[in-house]
Structures are given as structure tokens and as C-alpha cells.
Tab-separated table of C-alpha atoms and ligand atoms in Angstrom:
chain	number	residue	atom	x	y	z
T	176	MET	CA	124.917	120.455	67.766
T	177	ALA	CA	121.750	119.054	66.262
T	178	ASP	CA	118.453	119.269	67.971
T	179	ALA	CA	117.051	116.437	70.057
T	180	PRO	CA	113.931	114.482	68.718
T	181	THR	CA	110.895	116.410	69.441
T	182	THR	CA	107.963	114.850	71.301
T	183	PRO	CA	105.580	112.864	69.207
T	184	ASP	CA	101.791	112.432	70.026
T	185	ARG	CA	101.134	109.001	71.380
T	186	SER	CA	97.778	107.252	72.181
T	187	PRO	CA	96.970	106.342	75.612
T	188	GLU	CA	97.680	102.442	75.009
T	189	THR	CA	101.307	103.166	74.430
T	190	THR	CA	101.830	105.914	77.160
T	191	THR	CA	100.358	103.768	79.941
T	192	PHE	CA	102.675	101.242	81.692
T	193	PRO	CA	101.776	97.668	83.109
T	194	ARG	CA	100.406	97.834	86.558
T	195	GLY	CA	102.845	97.770	89.248
T	196	PHE	CA	105.662	99.160	86.994
T	197	ARG	CA	107.932	101.275	89.438
T	198	TRP	CA	109.243	104.806	88.720
T	199	GLY	CA	111.998	106.503	90.510
T	200	ALA	CA	115.257	108.415	90.285
T	201	ALA	CA	118.945	107.496	90.943
T	202	THR	CA	121.977	109.153	92.590
T	203	ALA	CA	125.166	108.039	94.042
T	204	ALA	CA	126.737	108.980	97.427
T	205	PHE	CA	130.039	110.752	96.030
T	206	GLN	CA	128.196	112.504	93.352
T	207	ILE	CA	125.597	114.215	95.565
T	208	GLU	CA	126.542	114.188	99.457
T	209	GLY	CA	129.429	116.439	99.893
T	210	SER	CA	130.347	116.864	103.442
T	211	THR	CA	133.490	114.509	102.797
T	212	SER	CA	134.991	115.356	106.130
T	213	GLU	CA	131.910	114.988	108.189
T	214	GLY	CA	130.684	112.143	110.448
T	215	GLY	CA	134.102	110.344	110.675
T	216	ARG	CA	133.963	109.544	106.946
T	217	GLY	CA	137.347	107.828	105.547
T	218	GLU	CA	139.000	108.728	102.321
T	219	SER	CA	138.147	107.110	99.041
T	220	ILE	CA	139.804	106.503	95.854
T	221	TRP	CA	137.608	109.460	94.452
T	222	ASP	CA	139.120	111.721	97.148
T	223	VAL	CA	142.506	111.135	96.002
T	224	PHE	CA	141.753	111.186	92.307
T	225	THR	CA	140.139	114.625	92.616
T	226	ARG	CA	143.145	115.918	94.426
T	227	THR	CA	145.550	114.919	91.684
T	228	PRO	CA	145.911	117.943	89.236
T	229	GLY	CA	144.795	117.399	85.793
T	230	LEU	CA	142.567	114.329	86.409
T	231	VAL	CA	139.203	116.212	86.889
T	232	ILE	CA	138.461	118.336	83.933
T	233	ASP	CA	137.559	121.552	85.976
T	234	GLY	CA	139.949	120.825	88.829
T	235	SER	CA	136.863	120.403	91.106
T	236	ASN	CA	136.183	118.058	94.084
T	237	ALA	CA	133.036	116.779	95.800
T	238	GLU	CA	133.179	118.508	99.040
T	239	LEU	CA	129.973	120.267	98.279
T	240	ALA	CA	128.719	118.348	95.466
T	241	ALA	CA	124.778	118.679	95.587
T	242	ASP	CA	125.198	118.999	99.406
T	243	SER	CA	122.916	116.343	99.996
T	244	TYR	CA	124.404	115.177	103.383
T	245	ARG	CA	122.787	118.220	104.879
T	246	ARG	CA	119.953	118.564	102.477
T	247	TYR	CA	118.486	115.238	102.253
T	248	ARG	CA	115.247	116.073	103.354
T	249	ASP	CA	114.911	118.408	100.636
T	250	ASP	CA	115.828	115.617	98.095
T	251	VAL	CA	113.166	113.214	99.576
T	252	ALA	CA	110.541	116.082	99.437
T	253	LEU	CA	111.507	116.538	95.509
T	254	LEU	CA	111.095	112.713	95.283
T	255	SER	CA	107.690	112.922	96.896
T	256	GLY	CA	106.817	115.799	94.693
T	257	LEU	CA	107.557	113.615	91.716
T	258	GLY	CA	105.211	110.848	92.777
T	259	ALA	CA	108.099	108.497	92.985
T	260	ASP	CA	107.693	104.904	94.163
T	261	ASP	CA	111.445	104.219	94.553
T	262	TYR	CA	114.747	106.213	95.237
T	263	ARG	CA	117.875	104.580	94.226
T	264	PHE	CA	120.800	106.212	96.182
T	265	SER	CA	124.080	104.779	97.249
T	266	ILE	CA	125.803	104.051	100.570
T	267	SER	CA	129.210	105.653	101.014
T	268	TRP	CA	131.456	102.438	102.003
T	269	PRO	CA	134.049	105.068	103.557
T	270	ARG	CA	131.115	106.670	105.776
T	271	VAL	CA	130.327	103.050	106.983
T	272	GLN	CA	133.668	101.732	107.147
T	273	PRO	CA	136.330	104.569	106.960
T	274	GLY	CA	139.203	102.022	106.083
T	275	GLY	CA	137.258	99.404	104.473
T	276	THR	CA	137.608	97.054	107.297
T	277	GLY	CA	136.688	96.421	110.945
T	278	PRO	CA	133.456	97.610	112.841
T	279	ALA	CA	130.922	100.297	111.524
T	280	ASN	CA	131.174	103.971	111.925
T	281	GLU	CA	128.080	104.759	113.929
T	282	ALA	CA	127.649	108.186	112.596
T	283	GLY	CA	127.879	107.025	108.939
T	284	LEU	CA	125.216	104.293	109.493
T	285	ALA	CA	123.097	106.838	111.377
T	286	TYR	CA	122.950	109.260	108.291
T	287	TYR	CA	121.705	106.398	106.014
T	288	ASP	CA	119.229	105.582	108.663
T	289	ARG	CA	117.682	108.960	108.951
T	290	LEU	CA	117.479	108.964	104.931
T	291	VAL	CA	115.695	105.607	104.905
T	292	ASP	CA	113.340	106.742	107.574
T	293	GLU	CA	112.608	110.122	105.741
T	294	LEU	CA	111.631	108.071	102.513
T	295	LEU	CA	109.522	105.685	104.257
T	296	ALA	CA	107.723	108.430	106.136
T	297	VAL	CA	106.373	109.671	102.573
T	298	GLY	CA	105.798	106.249	100.926
T	299	ILE	CA	108.927	105.936	98.858
T	300	ALA	CA	110.902	102.660	98.919
T	301	PRO	CA	114.675	103.233	99.477
T	302	VAL	CA	116.660	101.010	97.009
T	303	PRO	CA	120.461	101.518	98.157
T	304	THR	CA	123.304	100.422	95.997
T	305	LEU	CA	125.830	99.130	98.363
T	306	TYR	CA	128.909	100.139	95.897
T	307	HIS	CA	128.961	103.018	93.378
T	308	TRP	CA	132.496	103.509	92.783
T	309	ASP	CA	133.791	104.918	96.085
T	310	LEU	CA	136.181	102.295	97.354
T	311	PRO	CA	137.931	103.162	100.711
T	312	GLN	CA	141.464	104.256	99.887
T	313	GLU	CA	143.182	102.026	102.424
T	314	LEU	CA	141.781	99.163	100.363
T	315	GLU	CA	143.021	100.475	96.986
T	316	ALA	CA	146.450	100.829	98.933
T	317	ALA	CA	146.279	97.102	99.349
T	318	GLY	CA	145.667	96.534	95.843
T	319	GLY	CA	142.056	97.673	95.301
T	320	TRP	CA	139.838	95.437	93.127
T	321	LEU	CA	143.200	93.723	91.734
T	322	ASN	CA	143.386	91.969	95.159
T	323	ARG	CA	140.876	89.240	95.605
T	324	ASP	CA	140.430	90.167	99.166
T	325	THR	CA	138.511	93.336	98.406
T	326	ALA	CA	135.759	91.087	97.532
T	327	TYR	CA	135.607	89.778	100.910
T	328	ARG	CA	135.792	93.020	102.440
T	329	LEU	CA	132.823	94.328	100.421
T	330	ALA	CA	130.818	91.234	101.663
T	331	ASP	CA	131.641	92.184	105.441
T	332	TYR	CA	130.708	95.770	104.746
T	333	ALA	CA	127.327	94.846	103.071
T	334	GLY	CA	126.653	92.715	106.168
T	335	LEU	CA	127.115	95.739	108.531
T	336	VAL	CA	124.724	97.698	106.294
T	337	VAL	CA	122.265	94.958	105.895
T	338	ASP	CA	122.195	94.506	109.755
T	339	ARG	CA	121.340	98.038	110.343
T	340	LEU	CA	118.785	98.809	107.483
T	341	GLY	CA	117.457	95.440	106.668
T	342	ASP	CA	114.442	95.897	108.495
T	343	ARG	CA	113.268	98.673	106.470
T	344	VAL	CA	114.969	97.982	102.859
T	345	GLN	CA	113.265	95.534	100.667
T	346	ARG	CA	115.256	95.900	97.434
T	347	TRP	CA	119.216	95.902	97.463
T	348	ILE	CA	121.709	96.743	94.503
T	349	THR	CA	125.092	95.262	95.065
T	350	LEU	CA	127.465	97.013	92.798
T	351	ASN	CA	127.021	99.778	89.988
T	352	GLU	CA	128.626	99.396	86.810
T	353	PRO	CA	131.627	97.100	87.583
T	354	ALA	CA	132.415	97.386	83.755
T	355	MET	CA	133.415	101.158	84.136
T	356	THR	CA	135.497	100.403	87.015
T	357	THR	CA	137.369	97.808	85.294
T	358	LEU	CA	137.735	99.797	81.822
T	359	GLN	CA	138.064	103.279	82.992
T	360	GLY	CA	139.285	102.776	86.645
T	361	TYR	CA	141.920	100.222	85.833
T	362	ALA	CA	142.394	99.658	82.174
T	363	LEU	CA	142.295	103.285	80.719
T	364	GLY	CA	142.928	105.520	83.832
T	365	SER	CA	140.100	107.925	83.115
T	366	GLN	CA	138.536	107.331	86.295
T	367	ALA	CA	139.585	106.528	90.004
T	368	PRO	CA	141.856	104.651	90.917
T	369	GLY	CA	143.423	105.861	87.543
T	370	HIS	CA	145.376	102.805	86.365
T	371	THR	CA	146.368	102.123	82.795
T	372	LEU	CA	146.730	98.489	82.734
T	373	MET	CA	144.983	97.671	79.534
T	374	MET	CA	143.962	93.974	79.557
T	375	GLY	CA	145.899	93.617	82.868
T	376	ALA	CA	142.646	95.239	84.367
T	377	LEU	CA	140.690	91.971	83.745
T	378	PRO	CA	141.026	90.614	87.379
T	379	THR	CA	139.252	93.587	88.660
T	380	ALA	CA	136.066	92.544	86.765
T	381	HIS	CA	136.290	89.022	88.306
T	382	HIS	CA	136.826	90.217	91.739
T	383	GLN	CA	134.015	92.846	91.592
T	384	LEU	CA	131.753	90.172	90.478
T	385	LEU	CA	132.771	87.746	92.999
T	386	ALA	CA	132.163	90.711	95.519
T	387	HIS	CA	128.550	90.743	93.921
T	388	GLY	CA	128.180	87.154	94.575
T	389	LEU	CA	129.367	87.239	98.185
T	390	ALA	CA	127.099	90.291	98.818
T	391	VAL	CA	124.254	88.344	97.542
T	392	ALA	CA	124.982	85.519	100.039
T	393	ALA	CA	125.500	88.057	102.742
T	394	ILE	CA	121.967	89.742	102.130
T	395	ARG	CA	120.204	86.499	101.890
T	396	GLU	CA	121.507	85.199	105.151
T	397	ARG	CA	119.874	88.063	106.797
T	398	GLY	CA	116.274	87.769	105.430
T	399	ASP	CA	114.384	87.623	102.338
T	400	ALA	CA	115.028	90.974	100.769
T	401	GLU	CA	115.180	91.319	96.680
T	402	VAL	CA	118.786	91.476	95.320
T	403	GLY	CA	120.136	92.662	92.199
T	404	ILE	CA	123.081	94.009	90.351
T	405	THR	CA	123.408	97.266	88.127
T	406	ASN	CA	125.364	96.866	84.751
T	407	ASN	CA	125.599	99.357	82.147
T	408	HIS	CA	124.898	98.020	78.564
T	409	THR	CA	125.422	99.619	75.059
T	410	LEU	CA	124.027	98.263	71.925
T	411	MET	CA	127.312	97.526	69.743
T	412	VAL	CA	126.817	98.952	66.283
T	413	PRO	CA	129.564	97.909	63.674
T	414	ALA	CA	130.931	100.892	61.724
T	415	SER	CA	130.282	99.112	58.534
T	416	ASP	CA	129.590	95.793	56.939
T	417	ALA	CA	133.183	95.005	56.545
T	418	PRO	CA	134.170	91.917	58.396
T	419	ALA	CA	136.985	93.667	60.288
T	420	ASP	CA	134.380	96.152	61.724
T	421	GLN	CA	131.607	93.418	62.404
T	422	PHE	CA	134.447	91.255	64.381
T	423	ALA	CA	135.487	94.565	66.257
T	424	ALA	CA	131.970	95.213	67.491
T	425	GLY	CA	131.677	91.563	68.660
T	426	ALA	CA	134.935	91.642	70.608
T	427	PHE	CA	134.090	95.035	72.203
T	428	ASP	CA	130.475	93.380	73.067
T	429	LEU	CA	132.471	90.766	74.881
T	430	ILE	CA	134.690	92.915	76.802
T	431	TYR	CA	132.044	95.595	77.776
T	432	ASN	CA	128.534	93.672	78.090
T	433	ARG	CA	129.037	89.913	78.158
T	434	ILE	CA	131.963	89.425	80.621
T	435	PHE	CA	129.708	91.243	83.075
T	436	ALA	CA	126.405	89.652	82.364
T	437	ASP	CA	127.067	86.274	81.324
T	438	PRO	CA	128.507	85.057	84.717
T	439	VAL	CA	125.588	86.522	86.630
T	440	LEU	CA	122.970	85.480	84.250
T	441	ARG	CA	124.352	81.926	82.886
T	442	GLY	CA	126.991	81.204	85.484
T	443	ALA	CA	129.841	81.263	83.158
T	444	TYR	CA	132.196	83.600	81.474
T	445	PRO	CA	132.159	83.979	77.553
T	446	ASP	CA	134.858	82.310	75.667
T	447	LEU	CA	137.910	84.478	75.671
T	448	SER	CA	140.246	82.674	73.462
T	449	GLY	CA	140.025	85.541	70.929
T	450	PHE	CA	141.938	87.365	73.419
T	451	GLY	CA	144.550	84.843	73.942
T	452	LEU	CA	143.172	83.727	77.328
T	453	GLU	CA	142.235	80.228	78.369
T	454	ALA	CA	139.890	81.384	81.423
T	455	MET	CA	139.233	84.550	83.007
T	456	PRO	CA	142.119	85.837	85.023
T	457	GLY	CA	141.497	85.281	88.908
T	458	LEU	CA	138.513	82.713	88.472
T	459	GLU	CA	138.705	80.011	91.299
T	460	PRO	CA	136.750	77.011	91.928
T	461	GLY	CA	133.363	77.738	93.481
T	462	ASP	CA	133.368	81.614	92.225
T	463	LEU	CA	130.819	80.910	89.299
T	464	GLU	CA	128.285	79.275	91.584
T	465	LEU	CA	128.467	82.403	93.841
T	466	ILE	CA	128.275	84.967	90.966
T	467	GLY	CA	125.697	83.091	88.952
T	468	ALA	CA	123.298	82.437	92.079
T	469	PRO	CA	119.776	83.506	91.234
T	470	ILE	CA	118.993	87.300	91.900
T	471	ASP	CA	115.577	88.878	91.791
T	472	PHE	CA	116.080	91.682	89.191
T	473	TYR	CA	118.780	92.818	86.734
T	474	GLY	CA	119.601	96.561	86.738
T	475	ILE	CA	120.535	97.980	83.379
T	476	ASN	CA	121.888	101.537	82.807
T	477	PHE	CA	121.549	102.774	79.565
T	478	TYR	CA	122.714	106.073	77.992
T	479	ASN	CA	123.636	105.344	74.296
T	480	PRO	CA	124.774	102.912	71.552
T	481	THR	CA	128.338	102.554	70.637
T	482	ARG	CA	129.671	102.589	67.007
T	483	VAL	CA	132.824	100.191	66.787
T	484	ALA	CA	135.481	99.868	63.937
T	485	GLU	CA	138.715	98.165	63.605
T	486	PRO	CA	141.332	100.119	65.330
T	487	ALA	CA	143.177	102.474	63.226
T	488	GLU	CA	146.753	101.642	62.666
T	489	GLY	CA	149.136	103.230	65.362
T	490	SER	CA	146.067	103.954	67.738
T	491	GLU	CA	146.520	103.234	71.362
T	492	LEU	CA	143.971	100.350	71.568
T	493	ALA	CA	145.738	98.678	68.465
T	494	ALA	CA	149.203	99.163	70.305
T	495	ALA	CA	147.631	97.395	73.476
T	496	GLY	CA	146.585	94.360	71.000
T	497	LEU	CA	142.995	95.286	71.213
T	498	PRO	CA	140.757	94.693	68.234
T	499	PHE	CA	138.347	97.236	68.341
T	500	GLU	CA	137.822	101.048	68.532
T	501	PRO	CA	134.882	103.126	69.372
T	502	VAL	CA	134.173	105.705	66.741
T	503	GLU	CA	131.511	108.554	66.293
T	504	PHE	CA	128.349	108.064	64.766
T	505	GLU	CA	127.615	110.445	61.822
T	506	ASN	CA	124.667	112.883	61.639
T	507	VAL	CA	123.168	111.839	64.877
T	508	PRO	CA	121.771	114.383	67.538
T	509	THR	CA	124.004	114.251	70.667
T	510	THR	CA	123.637	115.228	74.554
T	511	GLY	CA	125.951	117.842	76.376
T	512	PHE	CA	128.415	114.901	76.876
T	513	GLY	CA	128.488	114.325	73.019
T	514	TRP	CA	126.600	111.052	73.496
T	515	PRO	CA	124.601	110.009	70.617
T	516	ILE	CA	120.779	110.129	70.965
T	517	MET	CA	119.305	107.035	69.456
T	518	PRO	CA	116.395	105.804	71.537
T	519	GLU	CA	115.559	102.913	69.159
T	520	THR	CA	118.811	101.264	70.070
T	521	PHE	CA	117.449	100.902	73.563
T	522	THR	CA	114.558	99.009	72.770
T	523	GLU	CA	116.749	96.952	70.530
T	524	LEU	CA	119.256	96.295	73.675
T	525	LEU	CA	116.385	95.491	76.034
T	526	VAL	CA	114.813	92.887	73.520
T	527	SER	CA	118.261	91.273	72.712
T	528	PHE	CA	118.673	90.619	76.340
T	529	ALA	CA	115.337	88.938	76.538
T	530	ARG	CA	116.084	86.822	73.457
T	531	ASP	CA	119.741	85.940	74.479
T	532	TYR	CA	119.260	85.136	78.130
T	533	GLY	CA	115.718	83.836	78.095
T	534	ASP	CA	114.556	82.173	81.348
T	535	ARG	CA	117.863	82.972	83.107
T	536	LEU	CA	116.975	86.723	82.905
T	537	PRO	CA	115.025	88.029	85.961
T	538	PRO	CA	112.545	91.003	85.563
T	539	ILE	CA	114.633	93.868	84.130
T	540	VAL	CA	114.756	97.479	86.147
T	541	ILE	CA	116.347	100.377	84.288
T	542	THR	CA	118.399	101.697	87.187
T	543	GLU	CA	119.773	104.591	85.174
T	544	ASN	CA	118.892	106.512	82.071
T	545	GLY	CA	119.173	110.330	81.366
T	546	ALA	CA	121.067	112.949	79.758
T	547	SER	CA	123.330	115.946	80.449
T	548	PHE	CA	122.734	119.282	78.719
T	549	PRO	CA	124.235	122.726	79.563
T	550	ASP	CA	121.117	124.169	81.353
T	551	GLU	CA	120.928	127.659	82.669
T	552	VAL	CA	118.641	129.233	85.103
T	553	VAL	CA	116.712	132.133	83.685
T	554	GLY	CA	115.173	134.751	86.101
T	555	GLY	CA	117.668	134.056	89.070
T	556	ALA	CA	117.532	131.681	92.000
T	557	VAL	CA	114.433	130.941	93.888
T	558	THR	CA	111.980	132.481	91.224
T	559	GLY	CA	114.180	131.020	88.522
T	560	ALA	CA	113.388	128.491	85.693
T	561	VAL	CA	115.319	125.976	83.743
T	562	HIS	CA	113.807	125.337	80.212
T	563	ASP	CA	115.444	122.066	79.293
T	564	GLU	CA	113.521	121.037	76.537
T	565	ARG	CA	116.296	118.866	75.024
T	566	ARG	CA	116.511	116.823	78.158
T	567	ILE	CA	112.553	116.316	78.142
T	568	GLY	CA	112.902	114.954	74.297
T	569	TYR	CA	115.560	112.520	75.274
T	570	LEU	CA	113.600	111.366	78.320
T	571	ASP	CA	110.302	110.998	76.540
T	572	ALA	CA	111.907	109.030	73.689
T	573	HIS	CA	113.683	106.652	75.809
T	574	ILE	CA	110.740	106.030	78.015
T	575	ALA	CA	108.892	105.286	74.944
T	576	ALA	CA	111.715	102.903	73.997
T	577	VAL	CA	111.149	101.264	77.264
T	578	ARG	CA	107.374	100.843	76.468
T	579	ALA	CA	108.191	99.321	73.224
T	580	ALA	CA	110.498	96.787	74.507
T	581	ILE	CA	107.945	95.635	76.982
T	582	GLU	CA	105.388	95.393	73.935
T	583	GLN	CA	108.039	93.197	72.127
T	584	GLY	CA	108.356	90.838	75.318
T	585	ALA	CA	111.041	92.220	77.333
T	586	ASP	CA	110.136	91.892	81.094
T	587	VAL	CA	111.112	95.604	82.287
T	588	GLN	CA	109.414	96.357	85.689
T	589	GLY	CA	111.000	99.669	86.817
T	590	TYR	CA	112.718	102.885	85.433
T	591	TYR	CA	114.926	105.000	87.479
T	592	LEU	CA	115.973	108.395	86.065
T	593	TRP	CA	119.520	109.759	86.139
T	594	SER	CA	119.436	111.917	87.899
T	595	LEU	CA	117.392	113.520	90.819
T	596	THR	CA	119.492	116.804	90.945
T	597	ASP	CA	122.631	117.992	89.074
T	598	ASN	CA	125.749	116.620	90.662
T	599	PHE	CA	129.379	115.894	90.619
T	600	GLU	CA	129.813	114.069	87.461
T	601	TRP	CA	133.165	112.258	88.153
T	602	ALA	CA	136.149	113.129	85.847
T	603	GLU	CA	133.798	115.490	84.122
T	604	GLY	CA	133.584	117.643	87.708
T	605	TYR	CA	130.629	120.021	87.529
T	606	THR	CA	130.684	120.441	83.665
T	607	GLN	CA	127.889	117.998	82.905
T	608	ARG	CA	124.236	118.590	84.271
T	609	PHE	CA	122.074	115.732	84.542
T	610	GLY	CA	119.211	116.708	86.898
T	611	LEU	CA	115.795	117.254	86.886
T	612	VAL	CA	116.523	119.887	89.496
T	613	HIS	CA	119.197	122.519	88.991
T	614	VAL	CA	121.928	122.800	91.615
T	615	ASP	CA	123.968	126.104	92.295
T	616	PHE	CA	127.223	124.534	92.957
T	617	GLU	CA	128.370	127.377	95.072
T	618	THR	CA	125.484	127.445	97.271
T	619	GLY	CA	123.700	124.009	97.006
T	620	GLU	CA	120.583	125.858	96.258
T	621	ARG	CA	117.905	123.756	94.150
T	622	THR	CA	115.824	125.040	91.116
T	623	PRO	CA	113.217	122.369	89.623
T	624	LYS	CA	113.791	122.253	85.905
T	625	ASP	CA	110.944	122.195	83.439
T	626	SER	CA	112.100	118.484	83.228
T	627	TYR	CA	110.979	118.152	86.899
T	628	ALA	CA	107.362	118.923	85.893
T	629	TRP	CA	107.407	116.851	82.981
T	630	TYR	CA	108.526	113.801	84.819
T	631	ARG	CA	105.985	114.191	87.450
T	632	ASP	CA	103.213	114.419	84.675
T	633	ARG	CA	104.696	111.485	82.691
T	634	ILE	CA	104.730	109.142	85.956
T	635	ALA	CA	101.130	110.058	86.325
T	636	SER	CA	100.059	109.435	82.768
T	637	ALA	CA	102.122	106.157	82.823
T	638	ARG	CA	99.768	104.977	85.537
T	639	GLY	CA	96.731	105.758	83.366
C	251	LIG	C1	126.810	106.381	85.027
C	251	LIG	C2	127.336	106.248	86.484
C	251	LIG	C3	126.666	107.410	86.953
C	251	LIG	C4	126.678	108.679	86.325
C	251	LIG	C5	126.183	108.559	85.033
C	251	LIG	C6	126.064	109.620	84.027
C	251	LIG	O1	127.997	105.542	84.170
C	251	LIG	O2	126.838	104.981	86.908
C	251	LIG	O3	127.247	107.575	88.277
C	251	LIG	O4	127.704	109.217	86.343
C	251	LIG	O5	126.881	107.420	84.278
């Protein structure tokens, strides 16, 4: 593996950020909480997925995860030590509504109540995501996101949460990365619920976006909070100048980025005729008005660009009639996950959003950005240290890329680093560590890494 870029010296003008820029860290309930059987929590699609042999790379589950259900006070203290403005966490739907319908489970709501109060007590704004992939299993049994009704169920659940926390939460995120649920969860089967429907997965995109629109309405009905969605975006880089590769990059851009951004930001789906579709499957009259209703910020998760080629003959994607295939970049440093490290593409992506969506684009918040590396504690727990220079290199370069995008006209108003602690990385189990804080997955013990102190100092210098 090649080395990550080193930290260049920069002048104060380029290290400080505009006044009011918000710094934070992001996590997700299923990845950190553990205690999956506590407090009347119901089962989610991820409990079933992790139980199914062969689906999670190390055969692990999230019963301990980062043990945050029990150690949330430690997490808040760590956030406070960073000087964070905001904490993006997610609320577990099956804790609040064990089967995805009906009245709220008091113990579930009470947990988030305590977390919100703990944050506010140290001056950190809670920024909850209502849905970060942990669909109640009972709803999956009724069709999951293929079933339009799931969108209405999510809006009901959102109402229960906002009724309880809305007096203290100012900023809500409806959904996390609907593209991944559609592509990995329903098209390719690499994430829960593990379906392999290829293009048959498209209705799940529409139903999730409808859920977003209905949740925005449910939140607005209950007060004047700020609302946004988190989409993950990647800059598509054609593998060559050949027209077939250029076309492939455009087609993948449509499926991965634009199907999820256009209806929210423009109130319309892009033209899908290249995929033999007259309209988005599942679309009904009135849906686009809900989905395209104004939001207060647009959350972007960014990790890496994607190189795209025409599919090789006989490949799985070609067999499914898809005109694109992601391929590896050549001679580019990579993270522990093997993801290419190309921070300049982050600037390019942010600037392209500002250019392409113009006035329709509200302020952007980077709701996730970070990198996994195989970190090790040296010197033992408690007194131990983790020298994660490559993570620092990644973060420094990507925060600089955000600064450059602002310089070039993108209105970015916040940056939430993924992630506060090491955690359960979905189908990768415990093999990918993204945290600023190392977690011992046997005991839950936390050891701040060098990147933790670095981010604390970086936030301070950004404030000038
Ligand atoms: C994103 C997810 C998040 C985490 C990071 C590494 O796609 O939203 O939960 O797994 O990737």
C-alpha cells in the first residue's frame, strides 16, 4: 500500500474557516450502541443479516459494538474534549418502535432523551439522523423499502421522536445514504436486507425519498426546526477518453448520485430512458412535491471518487444489462478499505454541486468524511497510544479540500468527521477502524488516537 499524502504547510488564511462553521463527528446507532437486547429493542434487518452465516466478513455481530448504549457519557465527554459544536448520531427505529408500528417504547425514547440532555449540558448540539439503515425486521417481512407503506411508517416514527425530543433538537437529518440501501441492500445484496434485485431495486429509492419527504412534513408540522437529508456522493471519473467509458461514467452518475439528489433539490427525477424506463418505478402523483419540499441544509457524505468503465464482457453488471462498471484507479494511495485517497476530487464534487444545482441547493453540511486504517494500540490499554499518521494525512487533506471548495463558491457550513470511535462497520464487521478513538472490541475500552488530538487542534485553528 502506498503512503497517504503528507501534511503541507498552509497559511492562516487557508486554515481558518468562515465564522459560524460547525465542527462535529458522526456515528450511527447500530454501529456503536451494542446492548441489542436491552430496553425492549426490537429486531432490525441488520440483526438478521449479522446472524446469517457468511454475510459479515469476520462473522461478528453488533451485540457489543462500541458499547455506547452503556458508555454514552464517555462519548459525550470525548466530543466535549474535541471542542465539537455538533454531534450527529442516529436514533434506532427498533428501540423506539420495536416492530416499526404502534406506540413508542418508553425505554427507547428515554435513552435518547438522556443522550440529548448530556450533550446539551456540555454545549453540544444534538443532530439526530432518524434512519441510518436499521429497519425494523417486521417491516422488512412486509416488503421493506419495496413496500410504499414503509415510507408512511417512517413518518409516523419520526413524529414520535420529534414529539419527545423536538423541544431540544434544532436540526434533524431524515435518512442516511438511501443510495446504499438501494444499491447494496436491495440490488447487490452486500448489505442488509441482502436482496439481489439489480434494477428491480429501484422502487426502494423512490420509497425512501418519499419517506424523507413525509418526514420533513412531520417535522415541520411540529415546529420550526431545521431539516435535511444525508446523501453520499462520489465524483465519477471515466476510465478513459473512450466514448463508451464516458457514457458509463454518466450512467453510473445518474444511478448513484442524481436519482437521489435531483428529486430533493429539483423536485424531478433525471431522464431514465437510457435505462429503458419512462418514469421512476413507484412514482405517484403528489410524491415529487413532498420530496422536493425546501430543506434547510443538504448533507453530503464523501469518502472517495469512483473510476468507471464500460463493463467487461461477461461481467455480472453486463449480464444484468447495466452499462457501467467501477474499476480501480492506478497508482493512487488507498485507505485500509482500499478506497482511493484523492482529496482534490472532494473539492471538485462540492463545486460541481454548487454549479449544477445553483439556487436550489441549500447550504451543504459534510455529514460524513473519514478513513479506516488498521490501527494498533502500542504500550497497552489505559496508557496506550495509537499513532495513526495516515488518518491525520487523509483528514487534513480533505478538510483543506472543503476549504478550497468554499473558496471557489460552494456554501459549506459544517463538517462532521466519520467517526468518533471505532465501530461495527456493517458487512466488514470489526475489520475496518474509522475512529478518532480506538475501541477494544472485547471490553469496549477507549483509547484516543493521535488523530483525536490532531482534530481538536484543527478545530481550534479553524476558528482562528
Ligand atoms: C457510510 C455509512 C456509515 C459508515 C461509513 C464508513 O456509507 O453511512 O455508516 O459505514 O460509510
